Tab-separated table of C-alpha atoms in Angstrom:
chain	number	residue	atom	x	y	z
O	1	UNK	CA	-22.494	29.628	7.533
O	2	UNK	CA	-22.251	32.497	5.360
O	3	UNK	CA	-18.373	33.251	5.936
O	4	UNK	CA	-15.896	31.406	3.335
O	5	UNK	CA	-13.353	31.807	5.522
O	6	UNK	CA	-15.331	30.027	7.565
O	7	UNK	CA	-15.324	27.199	5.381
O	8	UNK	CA	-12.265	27.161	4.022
O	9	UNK	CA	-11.068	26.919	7.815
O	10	UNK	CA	-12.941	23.570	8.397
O	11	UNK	CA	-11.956	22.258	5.205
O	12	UNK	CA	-8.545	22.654	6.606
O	13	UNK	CA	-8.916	21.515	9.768
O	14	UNK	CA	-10.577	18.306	8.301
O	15	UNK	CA	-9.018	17.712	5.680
O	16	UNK	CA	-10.243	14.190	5.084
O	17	UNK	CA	-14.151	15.050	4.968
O	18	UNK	CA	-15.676	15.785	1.650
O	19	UNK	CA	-19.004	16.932	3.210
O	20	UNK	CA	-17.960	20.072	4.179
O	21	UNK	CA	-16.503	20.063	0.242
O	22	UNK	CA	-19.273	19.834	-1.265
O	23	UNK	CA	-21.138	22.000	1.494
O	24	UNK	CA	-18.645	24.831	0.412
O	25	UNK	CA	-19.188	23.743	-3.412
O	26	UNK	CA	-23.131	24.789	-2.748
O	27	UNK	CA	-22.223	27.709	-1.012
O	28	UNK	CA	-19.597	28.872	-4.375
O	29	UNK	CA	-23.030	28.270	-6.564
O	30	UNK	CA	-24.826	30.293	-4.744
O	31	UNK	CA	-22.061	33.036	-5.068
O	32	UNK	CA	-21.493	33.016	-8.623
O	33	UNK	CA	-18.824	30.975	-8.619
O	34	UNK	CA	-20.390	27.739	-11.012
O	35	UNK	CA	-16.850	26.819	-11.914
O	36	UNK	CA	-14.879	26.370	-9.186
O	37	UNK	CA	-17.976	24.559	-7.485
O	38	UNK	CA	-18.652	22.098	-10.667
O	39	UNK	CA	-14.348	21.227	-10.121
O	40	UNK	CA	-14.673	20.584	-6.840
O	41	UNK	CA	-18.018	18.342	-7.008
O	42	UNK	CA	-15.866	16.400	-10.114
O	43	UNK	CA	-13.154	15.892	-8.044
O	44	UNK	CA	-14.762	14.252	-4.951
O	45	UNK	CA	-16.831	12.202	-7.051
O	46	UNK	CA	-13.494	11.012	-9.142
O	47	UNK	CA	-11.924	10.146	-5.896
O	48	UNK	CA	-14.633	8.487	-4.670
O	49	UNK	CA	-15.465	6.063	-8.326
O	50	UNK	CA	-12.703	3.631	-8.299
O	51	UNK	CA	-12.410	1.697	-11.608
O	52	UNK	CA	-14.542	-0.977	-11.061
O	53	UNK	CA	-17.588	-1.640	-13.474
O	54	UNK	CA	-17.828	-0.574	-16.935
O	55	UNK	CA	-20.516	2.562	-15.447
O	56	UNK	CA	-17.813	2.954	-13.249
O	57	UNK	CA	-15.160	3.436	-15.914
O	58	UNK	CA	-17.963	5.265	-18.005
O	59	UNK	CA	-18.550	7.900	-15.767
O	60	UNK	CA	-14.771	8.326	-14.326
O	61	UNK	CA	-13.794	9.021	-18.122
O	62	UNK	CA	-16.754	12.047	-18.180
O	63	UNK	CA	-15.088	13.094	-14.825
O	64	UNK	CA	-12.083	13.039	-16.424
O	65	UNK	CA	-12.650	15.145	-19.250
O	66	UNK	CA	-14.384	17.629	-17.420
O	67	UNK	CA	-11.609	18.533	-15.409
O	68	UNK	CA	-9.512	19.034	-17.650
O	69	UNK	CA	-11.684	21.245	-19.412
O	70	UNK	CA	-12.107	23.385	-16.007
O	71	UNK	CA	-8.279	23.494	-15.480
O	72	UNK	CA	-8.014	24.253	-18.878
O	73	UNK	CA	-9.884	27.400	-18.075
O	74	UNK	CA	-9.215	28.511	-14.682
O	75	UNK	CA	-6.781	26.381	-13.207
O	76	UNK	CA	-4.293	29.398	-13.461
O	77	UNK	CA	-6.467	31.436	-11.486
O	78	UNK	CA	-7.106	28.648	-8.981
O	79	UNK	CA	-3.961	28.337	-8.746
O	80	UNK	CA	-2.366	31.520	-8.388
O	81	UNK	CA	-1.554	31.933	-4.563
O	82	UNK	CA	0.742	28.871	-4.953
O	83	UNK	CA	2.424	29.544	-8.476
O	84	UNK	CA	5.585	28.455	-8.495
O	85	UNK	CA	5.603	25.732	-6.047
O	86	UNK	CA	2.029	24.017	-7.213
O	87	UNK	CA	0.623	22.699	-10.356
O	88	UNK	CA	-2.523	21.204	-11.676
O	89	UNK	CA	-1.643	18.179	-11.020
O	90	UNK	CA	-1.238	19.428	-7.084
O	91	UNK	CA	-4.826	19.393	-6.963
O	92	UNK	CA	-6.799	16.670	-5.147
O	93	UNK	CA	-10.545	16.824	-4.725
O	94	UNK	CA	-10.803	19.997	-5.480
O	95	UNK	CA	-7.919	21.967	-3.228
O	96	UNK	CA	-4.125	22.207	-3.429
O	97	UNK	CA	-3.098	19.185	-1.696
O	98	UNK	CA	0.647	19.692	-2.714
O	99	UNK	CA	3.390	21.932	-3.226
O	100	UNK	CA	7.368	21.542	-3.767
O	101	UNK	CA	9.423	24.353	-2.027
O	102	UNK	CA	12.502	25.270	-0.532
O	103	UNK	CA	12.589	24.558	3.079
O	104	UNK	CA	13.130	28.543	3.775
O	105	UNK	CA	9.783	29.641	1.130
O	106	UNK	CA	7.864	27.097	2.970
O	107	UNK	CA	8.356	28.658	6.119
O	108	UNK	CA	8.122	31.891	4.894
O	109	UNK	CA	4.589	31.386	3.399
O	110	UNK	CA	2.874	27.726	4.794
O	111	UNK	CA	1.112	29.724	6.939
O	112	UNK	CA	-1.066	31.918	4.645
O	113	UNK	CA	-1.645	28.326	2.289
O	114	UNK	CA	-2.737	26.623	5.749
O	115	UNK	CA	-5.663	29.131	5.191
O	116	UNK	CA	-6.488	28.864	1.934
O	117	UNK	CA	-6.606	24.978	1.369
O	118	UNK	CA	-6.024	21.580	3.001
O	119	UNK	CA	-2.727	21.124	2.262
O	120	UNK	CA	-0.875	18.027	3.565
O	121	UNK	CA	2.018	16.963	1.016
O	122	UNK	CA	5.017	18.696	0.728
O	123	UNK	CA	8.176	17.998	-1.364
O	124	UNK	CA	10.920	20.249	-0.635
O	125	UNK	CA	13.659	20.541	-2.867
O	126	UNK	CA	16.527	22.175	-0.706
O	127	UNK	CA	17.461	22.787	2.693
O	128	UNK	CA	20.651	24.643	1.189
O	129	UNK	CA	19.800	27.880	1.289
O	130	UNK	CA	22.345	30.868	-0.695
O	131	UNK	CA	22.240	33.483	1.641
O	132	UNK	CA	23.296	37.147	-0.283
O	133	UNK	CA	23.531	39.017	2.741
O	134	UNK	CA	26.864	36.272	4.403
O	135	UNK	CA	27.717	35.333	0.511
O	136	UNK	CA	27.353	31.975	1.978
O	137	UNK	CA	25.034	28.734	2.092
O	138	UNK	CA	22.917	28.443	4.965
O	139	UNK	CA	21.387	24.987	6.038
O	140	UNK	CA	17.795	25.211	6.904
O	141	UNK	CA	16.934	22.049	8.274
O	142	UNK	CA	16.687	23.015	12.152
O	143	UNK	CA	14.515	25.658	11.526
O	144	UNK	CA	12.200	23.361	9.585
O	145	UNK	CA	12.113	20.835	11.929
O	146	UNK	CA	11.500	22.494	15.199
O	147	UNK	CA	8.608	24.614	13.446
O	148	UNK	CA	4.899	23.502	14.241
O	149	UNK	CA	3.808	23.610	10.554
O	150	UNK	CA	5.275	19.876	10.398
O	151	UNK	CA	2.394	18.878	12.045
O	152	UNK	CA	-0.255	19.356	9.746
O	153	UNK	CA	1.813	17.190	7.012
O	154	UNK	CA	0.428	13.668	6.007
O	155	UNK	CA	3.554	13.028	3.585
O	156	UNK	CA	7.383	14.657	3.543
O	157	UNK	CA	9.115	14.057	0.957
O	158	UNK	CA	13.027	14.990	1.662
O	159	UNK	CA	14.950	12.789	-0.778
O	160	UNK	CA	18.470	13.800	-1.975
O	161	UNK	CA	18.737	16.674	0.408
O	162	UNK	CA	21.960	15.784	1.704
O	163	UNK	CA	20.365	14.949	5.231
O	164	UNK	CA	22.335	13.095	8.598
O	165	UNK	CA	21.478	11.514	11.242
O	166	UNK	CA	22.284	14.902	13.053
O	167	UNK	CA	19.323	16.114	11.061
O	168	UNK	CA	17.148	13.354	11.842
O	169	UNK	CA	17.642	13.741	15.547
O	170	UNK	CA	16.347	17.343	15.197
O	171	UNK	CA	13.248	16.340	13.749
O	172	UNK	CA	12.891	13.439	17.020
O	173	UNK	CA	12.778	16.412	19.025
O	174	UNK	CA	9.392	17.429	17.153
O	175	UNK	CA	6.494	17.352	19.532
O	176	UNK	CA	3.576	16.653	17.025
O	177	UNK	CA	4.171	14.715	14.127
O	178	UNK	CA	0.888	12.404	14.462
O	179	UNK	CA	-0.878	13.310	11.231
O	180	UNK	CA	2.319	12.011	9.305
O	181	UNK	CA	2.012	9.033	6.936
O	182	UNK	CA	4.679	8.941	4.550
O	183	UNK	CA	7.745	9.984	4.846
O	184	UNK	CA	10.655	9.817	2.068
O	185	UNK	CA	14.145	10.528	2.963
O	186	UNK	CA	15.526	8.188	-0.015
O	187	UNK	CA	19.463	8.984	-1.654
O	188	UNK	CA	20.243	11.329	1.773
O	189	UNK	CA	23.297	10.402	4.230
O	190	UNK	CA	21.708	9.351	7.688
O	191	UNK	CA	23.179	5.934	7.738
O	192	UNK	CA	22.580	3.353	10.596
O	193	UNK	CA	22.660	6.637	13.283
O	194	UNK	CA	19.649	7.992	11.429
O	195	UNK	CA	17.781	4.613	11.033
O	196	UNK	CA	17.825	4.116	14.814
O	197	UNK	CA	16.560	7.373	15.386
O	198	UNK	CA	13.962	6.644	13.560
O	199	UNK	CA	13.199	3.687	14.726
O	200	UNK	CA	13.268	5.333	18.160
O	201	UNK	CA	10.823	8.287	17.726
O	202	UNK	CA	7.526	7.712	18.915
O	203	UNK	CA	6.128	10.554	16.885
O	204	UNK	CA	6.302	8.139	13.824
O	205	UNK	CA	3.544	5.709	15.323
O	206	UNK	CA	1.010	6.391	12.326
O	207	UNK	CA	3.431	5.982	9.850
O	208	UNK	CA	2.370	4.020	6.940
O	209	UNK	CA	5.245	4.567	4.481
O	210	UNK	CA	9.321	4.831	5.169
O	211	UNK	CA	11.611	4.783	2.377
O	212	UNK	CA	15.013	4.848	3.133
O	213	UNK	CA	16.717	3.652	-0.008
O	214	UNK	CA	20.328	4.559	-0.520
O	215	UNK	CA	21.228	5.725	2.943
O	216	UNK	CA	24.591	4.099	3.671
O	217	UNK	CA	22.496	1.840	6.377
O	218	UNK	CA	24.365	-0.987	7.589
O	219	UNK	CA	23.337	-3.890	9.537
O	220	UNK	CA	23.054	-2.274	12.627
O	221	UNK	CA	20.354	0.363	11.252
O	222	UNK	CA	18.938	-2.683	9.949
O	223	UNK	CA	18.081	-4.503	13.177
O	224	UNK	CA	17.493	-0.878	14.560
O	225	UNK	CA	14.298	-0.562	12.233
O	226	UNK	CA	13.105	-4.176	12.916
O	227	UNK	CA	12.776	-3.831	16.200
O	228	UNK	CA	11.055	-0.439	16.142
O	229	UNK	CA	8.466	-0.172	18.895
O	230	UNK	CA	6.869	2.707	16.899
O	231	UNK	CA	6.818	1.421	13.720
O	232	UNK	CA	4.326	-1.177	13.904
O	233	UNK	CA	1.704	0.435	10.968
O	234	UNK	CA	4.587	0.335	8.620
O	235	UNK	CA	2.533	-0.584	5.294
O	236	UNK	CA	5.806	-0.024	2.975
O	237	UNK	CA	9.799	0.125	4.265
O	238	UNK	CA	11.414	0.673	1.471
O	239	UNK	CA	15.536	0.223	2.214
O	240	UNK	CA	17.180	-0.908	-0.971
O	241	UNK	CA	20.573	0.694	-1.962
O	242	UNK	CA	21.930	-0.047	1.480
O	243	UNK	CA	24.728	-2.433	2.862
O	244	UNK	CA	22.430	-5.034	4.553
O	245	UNK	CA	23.574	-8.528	5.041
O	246	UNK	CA	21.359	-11.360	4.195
O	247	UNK	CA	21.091	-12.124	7.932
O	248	UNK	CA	19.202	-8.886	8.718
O	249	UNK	CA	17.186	-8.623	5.497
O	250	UNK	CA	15.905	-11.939	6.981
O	251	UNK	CA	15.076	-10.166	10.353
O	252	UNK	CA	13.339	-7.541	8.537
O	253	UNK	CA	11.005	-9.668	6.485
O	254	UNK	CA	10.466	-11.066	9.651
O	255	UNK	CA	9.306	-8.002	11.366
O	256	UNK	CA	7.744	-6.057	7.584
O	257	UNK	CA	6.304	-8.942	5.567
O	258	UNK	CA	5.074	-8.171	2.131
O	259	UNK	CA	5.213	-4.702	3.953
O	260	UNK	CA	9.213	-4.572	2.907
O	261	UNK	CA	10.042	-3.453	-0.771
């Protein structure tokens, strides 16, 4: 495989496989491209060192320093088809993992990143969108949600966008959200609606992280959530911030565990 298009296309595709990372490291070498191949052999080997040992803590402090020299010195340039919505600390072994963006720039240019690295995070920071043309706000989120880019996210982060439960439901009607793992939607306004349509979509089966902190739930969202049929891989609820009586905090450390925070 001679293409890096080619590459940069399974790379995306799998995100979670560092073989073809460091196959496509080689193959920058070969082409000149020393840098960008040393930073992305650093960064899988970081991620894969865990503090452990003192080699272990040895070597991750070398690892360490080296990439910082090599964003020092090109991390601008790597990161140039993202600037403003990415920074060096968006990187993760070796790609753009992460960006924050308006719901409507998203849209307008996920597409294009899709190609160029495995991206899988997203923050966005509005949904309220000025629109010149009407001299008016426009709200975004049903455009977002019913758009297929969702599905390639592992974590959404929507806190403090002002969301409902009228939002929520138009992200239930999503066909594909399987790849999703965490999802934030802390200091929004779904209340109990929005809890039980989350704890109603089926999409959210993989899910591994729900906060819901400072949502106006009530008891009835509560109970809602703990008896989720979908929500069974739940590793962290987090639900502070919300009108729950004791009762049905019991019910959901009954259902969460040490999962509920």
């Amino acid at each position: 495989m001679s293409d890096e298009s080619a590459f940069l296309r399974l790379i995306c595709e799998q995100p979670d496989d560092d073989t073809v990372r460091l196959v496509y490291a080689d193959w920058l070498e070969e082409h000149g491209q020393t840098a960008r191949a040393a930073y992305i052999r650093g960064e899988v080997e970081l991620a894969n060192t865990p503090p452990g040992t003192d080699a272990d803590e040895r070597r991750r402090a070398v690892l360490f320093a080296r990439r910082a020299e090599l964003l020092k010195a090109h991390g601008a340039q790597w990161l140039e088809s993202f600037i403003p919505f990415a920074r060096k600390e968006s990187f993760a072994r070796g790609f753009v993992q992460t960006v924050e963006v308006p719901a409507n720039l998203f849209l307008q240019h996920a597409e294009r990143w899709f190609a160029l690295t495995p991206l899988t995070r997203v923050k966005f920071t509005t949904c309220r969108i000025w629109d010149q043309v009407s001299g008016a706000y426009s709200w975004w989120t049903e455009p977002l949600f019913k758009s297929p880019l969702l599905s390639r996210l592992e974590r959404i982060d929507m806190e403090g966008l002002e969301l409902t439960a009228r939002d929520l439901k138009l992200l239930g009607e999503h066909p594909d959200l399987s790849r999703l793992r965490e999802l934030f939607l802390a200091d929004n306004e779904i209340g109990s609606e929005g809890a039980v349509v989350l704890a109603n979509m089926p999409q959210l089966r993989a899910l591994e992280s729900l906060d819901v902190r400072g949502n106006r739930i009530t008891d009835r969202g509560a109970r809602a959530l703990a008896q989720s049929e979908h929500l069974g891989k739940l590793k962290e609820l987090r639900i502070t911030k919300n009108s729950i009586r004791d009762r049905n905090w019991a019910v959901l450390e009954e259902r969460f565990g040490n999962a509920l925070s």
